[in-house]
JSON list of C-alpha atoms in Angstrom, two decimals:
[
{"chain": "A", "resi": 1, "resn": "UNK", "atom": "CA", "xyz": [83.35, -102.92, 97.54]},
{"chain": "A", "resi": 2, "resn": "UNK", "atom": "CA", "xyz": [85.20, -102.89, 94.18]},
{"chain": "A", "resi": 3, "resn": "UNK", "atom": "CA", "xyz": [87.06, -105.91, 92.73]},
{"chain": "A", "resi": 4, "resn": "UNK", "atom": "CA", "xyz": [88.76, -106.35, 89.24]},
{"chain": "A", "resi": 5, "resn": "UNK", "atom": "CA", "xyz": [89.51, -109.55, 87.46]},
{"chain": "A", "resi": 6, "resn": "UNK", "atom": "CA", "xyz": [91.50, -110.05, 84.30]},
{"chain": "A", "resi": 7, "resn": "UNK", "atom": "CA", "xyz": [91.30, -113.26, 82.32]},
{"chain": "A", "resi": 8, "resn": "UNK", "atom": "CA", "xyz": [92.59, -113.56, 78.72]},
{"chain": "A", "resi": 9, "resn": "UNK", "atom": "CA", "xyz": [92.66, -109.70, 78.05]},
{"chain": "A", "resi": 10, "resn": "UNK", "atom": "CA", "xyz": [88.99, -109.40, 79.60]},
{"chain": "A", "resi": 11, "resn": "UNK", "atom": "CA", "xyz": [88.78, -106.95, 82.52]},
{"chain": "A", "resi": 12, "resn": "UNK", "atom": "CA", "xyz": [85.62, -107.04, 84.71]},
{"chain": "A", "resi": 13, "resn": "UNK", "atom": "CA", "xyz": [85.47, -104.37, 87.34]},
{"chain": "A", "resi": 14, "resn": "UNK", "atom": "CA", "xyz": [82.86, -105.34, 90.07]},
{"chain": "A", "resi": 15, "resn": "UNK", "atom": "CA", "xyz": [81.56, -102.35, 92.21]},
{"chain": "A", "resi": 16, "resn": "UNK", "atom": "CA", "xyz": [79.06, -102.74, 94.96]},
{"chain": "A", "resi": 17, "resn": "UNK", "atom": "CA", "xyz": [77.22, -99.51, 96.29]},
{"chain": "A", "resi": 18, "resn": "UNK", "atom": "CA", "xyz": [75.23, -101.89, 98.40]},
{"chain": "A", "resi": 19, "resn": "UNK", "atom": "CA", "xyz": [75.89, -104.31, 101.05]},
{"chain": "A", "resi": 20, "resn": "UNK", "atom": "CA", "xyz": [74.03, -107.42, 99.81]},
{"chain": "A", "resi": 21, "resn": "UNK", "atom": "CA", "xyz": [75.45, -111.05, 100.18]},
{"chain": "A", "resi": 22, "resn": "UNK", "atom": "CA", "xyz": [73.30, -112.43, 97.29]},
{"chain": "A", "resi": 23, "resn": "UNK", "atom": "CA", "xyz": [75.16, -110.32, 94.63]},
{"chain": "A", "resi": 24, "resn": "UNK", "atom": "CA", "xyz": [77.13, -112.26, 92.01]},
{"chain": "A", "resi": 25, "resn": "UNK", "atom": "CA", "xyz": [80.87, -112.60, 92.68]},
{"chain": "A", "resi": 26, "resn": "UNK", "atom": "CA", "xyz": [83.47, -111.52, 90.43]},
{"chain": "A", "resi": 27, "resn": "UNK", "atom": "CA", "xyz": [84.20, -115.08, 89.07]},
{"chain": "A", "resi": 28, "resn": "UNK", "atom": "CA", "xyz": [80.42, -115.41, 88.01]},
{"chain": "A", "resi": 29, "resn": "UNK", "atom": "CA", "xyz": [80.49, -111.98, 86.45]},
{"chain": "A", "resi": 30, "resn": "UNK", "atom": "CA", "xyz": [83.70, -112.77, 84.51]},
{"chain": "A", "resi": 31, "resn": "UNK", "atom": "CA", "xyz": [82.24, -116.04, 83.29]},
{"chain": "A", "resi": 32, "resn": "UNK", "atom": "CA", "xyz": [79.12, -114.56, 81.98]},
{"chain": "A", "resi": 33, "resn": "UNK", "atom": "CA", "xyz": [80.83, -111.78, 80.32]},
{"chain": "A", "resi": 34, "resn": "UNK", "atom": "CA", "xyz": [83.31, -114.23, 78.82]},
{"chain": "A", "resi": 35, "resn": "UNK", "atom": "CA", "xyz": [80.59, -116.29, 77.39]},
{"chain": "A", "resi": 36, "resn": "UNK", "atom": "CA", "xyz": [79.34, -113.26, 75.36]},
{"chain": "A", "resi": 37, "resn": "UNK", "atom": "CA", "xyz": [82.67, -112.17, 74.25]},
{"chain": "A", "resi": 38, "resn": "UNK", "atom": "CA", "xyz": [83.45, -115.80, 73.06]},
{"chain": "A", "resi": 39, "resn": "UNK", "atom": "CA", "xyz": [80.45, -115.50, 70.46]},
{"chain": "A", "resi": 40, "resn": "UNK", "atom": "CA", "xyz": [81.82, -111.99, 69.46]},
{"chain": "A", "resi": 41, "resn": "UNK", "atom": "CA", "xyz": [85.66, -112.64, 68.95]},
{"chain": "A", "resi": 42, "resn": "UNK", "atom": "CA", "xyz": [85.99, -109.71, 66.66]},
{"chain": "A", "resi": 43, "resn": "UNK", "atom": "CA", "xyz": [85.02, -107.22, 69.33]},
{"chain": "A", "resi": 44, "resn": "UNK", "atom": "CA", "xyz": [88.25, -105.77, 70.75]},
{"chain": "A", "resi": 45, "resn": "UNK", "atom": "CA", "xyz": [86.64, -103.84, 73.54]},
{"chain": "A", "resi": 46, "resn": "UNK", "atom": "CA", "xyz": [87.26, -106.09, 76.51]},
{"chain": "A", "resi": 47, "resn": "UNK", "atom": "CA", "xyz": [87.00, -103.72, 79.73]},
{"chain": "A", "resi": 48, "resn": "UNK", "atom": "CA", "xyz": [83.49, -103.42, 81.47]},
{"chain": "A", "resi": 49, "resn": "UNK", "atom": "CA", "xyz": [82.46, -102.20, 84.92]},
{"chain": "A", "resi": 50, "resn": "UNK", "atom": "CA", "xyz": [79.49, -103.87, 86.62]},
{"chain": "A", "resi": 51, "resn": "UNK", "atom": "CA", "xyz": [78.13, -101.78, 89.48]},
{"chain": "A", "resi": 52, "resn": "UNK", "atom": "CA", "xyz": [75.36, -103.07, 91.76]},
{"chain": "A", "resi": 53, "resn": "UNK", "atom": "CA", "xyz": [73.20, -100.24, 93.27]},
{"chain": "A", "resi": 54, "resn": "UNK", "atom": "CA", "xyz": [70.01, -99.67, 95.42]},
{"chain": "A", "resi": 55, "resn": "UNK", "atom": "CA", "xyz": [66.63, -98.55, 94.11]},
{"chain": "A", "resi": 56, "resn": "UNK", "atom": "CA", "xyz": [67.18, -94.94, 94.70]},
{"chain": "A", "resi": 57, "resn": "UNK", "atom": "CA", "xyz": [70.37, -94.76, 92.59]},
{"chain": "A", "resi": 58, "resn": "UNK", "atom": "CA", "xyz": [68.88, -96.94, 89.80]},
{"chain": "A", "resi": 59, "resn": "UNK", "atom": "CA", "xyz": [65.75, -94.68, 89.68]},
{"chain": "A", "resi": 60, "resn": "UNK", "atom": "CA", "xyz": [67.94, -91.42, 89.55]},
{"chain": "A", "resi": 61, "resn": "UNK", "atom": "CA", "xyz": [70.04, -92.89, 86.71]},
{"chain": "A", "resi": 62, "resn": "UNK", "atom": "CA", "xyz": [66.98, -94.14, 84.83]},
{"chain": "A", "resi": 63, "resn": "UNK", "atom": "CA", "xyz": [65.30, -90.75, 85.14]},
{"chain": "A", "resi": 64, "resn": "UNK", "atom": "CA", "xyz": [68.39, -88.65, 84.30]},
{"chain": "A", "resi": 65, "resn": "UNK", "atom": "CA", "xyz": [69.40, -90.71, 81.24]},
{"chain": "A", "resi": 66, "resn": "UNK", "atom": "CA", "xyz": [66.25, -92.47, 79.97]},
{"chain": "A", "resi": 67, "resn": "UNK", "atom": "CA", "xyz": [63.40, -90.19, 81.07]},
{"chain": "A", "resi": 68, "resn": "UNK", "atom": "CA", "xyz": [61.80, -92.96, 83.15]},
{"chain": "A", "resi": 69, "resn": "UNK", "atom": "CA", "xyz": [61.18, -92.06, 86.81]},
{"chain": "A", "resi": 70, "resn": "UNK", "atom": "CA", "xyz": [61.48, -95.63, 88.23]},
{"chain": "A", "resi": 71, "resn": "UNK", "atom": "CA", "xyz": [64.27, -98.21, 89.24]},
{"chain": "A", "resi": 72, "resn": "UNK", "atom": "CA", "xyz": [64.99, -100.72, 86.71]},
{"chain": "A", "resi": 73, "resn": "UNK", "atom": "CA", "xyz": [66.84, -103.89, 86.52]},
{"chain": "A", "resi": 74, "resn": "UNK", "atom": "CA", "xyz": [69.83, -102.90, 84.33]},
{"chain": "A", "resi": 75, "resn": "UNK", "atom": "CA", "xyz": [71.23, -99.90, 82.63]},
{"chain": "A", "resi": 76, "resn": "UNK", "atom": "CA", "xyz": [73.86, -99.91, 79.97]},
{"chain": "A", "resi": 77, "resn": "UNK", "atom": "CA", "xyz": [76.16, -97.15, 79.45]},
{"chain": "A", "resi": 78, "resn": "UNK", "atom": "CA", "xyz": [78.41, -97.70, 76.34]},
{"chain": "A", "resi": 79, "resn": "UNK", "atom": "CA", "xyz": [81.85, -96.14, 76.36]},
{"chain": "A", "resi": 80, "resn": "UNK", "atom": "CA", "xyz": [82.19, -93.39, 73.60]},
{"chain": "A", "resi": 81, "resn": "UNK", "atom": "CA", "xyz": [85.92, -92.92, 72.91]},
{"chain": "A", "resi": 82, "resn": "UNK", "atom": "CA", "xyz": [86.89, -89.41, 71.92]},
{"chain": "A", "resi": 83, "resn": "UNK", "atom": "CA", "xyz": [88.09, -88.97, 68.26]},
{"chain": "A", "resi": 84, "resn": "UNK", "atom": "CA", "xyz": [91.52, -90.44, 67.77]},
{"chain": "A", "resi": 85, "resn": "UNK", "atom": "CA", "xyz": [91.61, -92.17, 71.13]},
{"chain": "A", "resi": 86, "resn": "UNK", "atom": "CA", "xyz": [91.48, -95.93, 70.90]},
{"chain": "A", "resi": 87, "resn": "UNK", "atom": "CA", "xyz": [90.71, -97.59, 74.35]},
{"chain": "A", "resi": 88, "resn": "UNK", "atom": "CA", "xyz": [89.49, -101.24, 74.85]},
{"chain": "A", "resi": 89, "resn": "UNK", "atom": "CA", "xyz": [86.60, -99.95, 77.30]},
{"chain": "A", "resi": 90, "resn": "UNK", "atom": "CA", "xyz": [83.22, -101.46, 76.32]},
{"chain": "A", "resi": 91, "resn": "UNK", "atom": "CA", "xyz": [81.23, -99.47, 79.03]},
{"chain": "A", "resi": 92, "resn": "UNK", "atom": "CA", "xyz": [79.34, -99.74, 82.35]},
{"chain": "A", "resi": 93, "resn": "UNK", "atom": "CA", "xyz": [76.40, -101.78, 83.61]},
{"chain": "A", "resi": 94, "resn": "UNK", "atom": "CA", "xyz": [74.32, -100.71, 86.46]},
{"chain": "A", "resi": 95, "resn": "UNK", "atom": "CA", "xyz": [72.18, -103.32, 88.07]},
{"chain": "A", "resi": 96, "resn": "UNK", "atom": "CA", "xyz": [69.67, -102.87, 90.73]},
{"chain": "A", "resi": 97, "resn": "UNK", "atom": "CA", "xyz": [69.61, -105.80, 93.12]},
{"chain": "A", "resi": 98, "resn": "UNK", "atom": "CA", "xyz": [66.20, -105.10, 94.58]},
{"chain": "A", "resi": 99, "resn": "UNK", "atom": "CA", "xyz": [64.52, -105.06, 91.13]},
{"chain": "A", "resi": 100, "resn": "UNK", "atom": "CA", "xyz": [66.35, -108.27, 89.92]},
{"chain": "A", "resi": 101, "resn": "UNK", "atom": "CA", "xyz": [65.43, -110.19, 93.01]},
{"chain": "A", "resi": 102, "resn": "UNK", "atom": "CA", "xyz": [61.87, -109.15, 92.84]},
{"chain": "A", "resi": 103, "resn": "UNK", "atom": "CA", "xyz": [61.77, -110.26, 89.16]},
{"chain": "A", "resi": 104, "resn": "UNK", "atom": "CA", "xyz": [63.58, -113.48, 89.82]},
{"chain": "A", "resi": 105, "resn": "UNK", "atom": "CA", "xyz": [60.92, -114.35, 92.62]},
{"chain": "A", "resi": 106, "resn": "UNK", "atom": "CA", "xyz": [57.85, -113.22, 90.47]},
{"chain": "A", "resi": 107, "resn": "UNK", "atom": "CA", "xyz": [59.30, -115.40, 87.64]},
{"chain": "A", "resi": 108, "resn": "UNK", "atom": "CA", "xyz": [60.08, -118.32, 89.73]},
{"chain": "A", "resi": 109, "resn": "UNK", "atom": "CA", "xyz": [63.53, -118.56, 88.76]},
{"chain": "A", "resi": 110, "resn": "UNK", "atom": "CA", "xyz": [66.78, -118.89, 90.65]},
{"chain": "A", "resi": 111, "resn": "UNK", "atom": "CA", "xyz": [68.34, -115.36, 91.38]},
{"chain": "A", "resi": 112, "resn": "UNK", "atom": "CA", "xyz": [71.65, -116.46, 89.95]},
{"chain": "A", "resi": 113, "resn": "UNK", "atom": "CA", "xyz": [69.99, -117.36, 86.64]},
{"chain": "A", "resi": 114, "resn": "UNK", "atom": "CA", "xyz": [68.29, -114.01, 86.53]},
{"chain": "A", "resi": 115, "resn": "UNK", "atom": "CA", "xyz": [71.69, -112.13, 87.17]},
{"chain": "A", "resi": 116, "resn": "UNK", "atom": "CA", "xyz": [73.33, -114.25, 84.26]},
{"chain": "A", "resi": 117, "resn": "UNK", "atom": "CA", "xyz": [70.46, -113.03, 82.04]},
{"chain": "A", "resi": 118, "resn": "UNK", "atom": "CA", "xyz": [70.84, -109.37, 83.15]},
{"chain": "A", "resi": 119, "resn": "UNK", "atom": "CA", "xyz": [74.58, -109.34, 82.61]},
{"chain": "A", "resi": 120, "resn": "UNK", "atom": "CA", "xyz": [74.44, -111.00, 79.23]},
{"chain": "A", "resi": 121, "resn": "UNK", "atom": "CA", "xyz": [71.60, -108.69, 78.12]},
{"chain": "A", "resi": 122, "resn": "UNK", "atom": "CA", "xyz": [73.36, -105.69, 79.28]},
{"chain": "A", "resi": 123, "resn": "UNK", "atom": "CA", "xyz": [76.68, -106.63, 77.66]},
{"chain": "A", "resi": 124, "resn": "UNK", "atom": "CA", "xyz": [74.82, -107.09, 74.47]},
{"chain": "A", "resi": 125, "resn": "UNK", "atom": "CA", "xyz": [73.39, -103.61, 74.65]},
{"chain": "A", "resi": 126, "resn": "UNK", "atom": "CA", "xyz": [77.05, -102.31, 75.40]},
{"chain": "A", "resi": 127, "resn": "UNK", "atom": "CA", "xyz": [78.08, -104.14, 72.21]},
{"chain": "A", "resi": 128, "resn": "UNK", "atom": "CA", "xyz": [75.30, -102.16, 70.08]},
{"chain": "A", "resi": 129, "resn": "UNK", "atom": "CA", "xyz": [72.55, -104.67, 70.07]},
{"chain": "A", "resi": 130, "resn": "UNK", "atom": "CA", "xyz": [69.01, -103.35, 70.77]}
]
């Protein structure tokens, strides 16, 4: 299921490759991303895609792009604009629900709080923070 939300020039595209009722909704994602952008008003890249995947897809992407053959909580793929092309795309986040749910349970925190952490963490990576 794909949904998109535009608020004050911020565009969040939510994609779910899994059928999971506990995934954050578009309003939550937009709020969390907006909070990061509120602290970085000079960053003009305001479009992001957040995709929720299963462990298999997460592991494949983690192996292919990071050389780590295991699923992970969040992967960040910054958009690299071709020379001379100015687009407002920040990039893509890929979040593995199973990993995030296991971590939240193990850490004794609400799943929603851990999702907020993963989204903010991933957005900061897309902005160039390590």
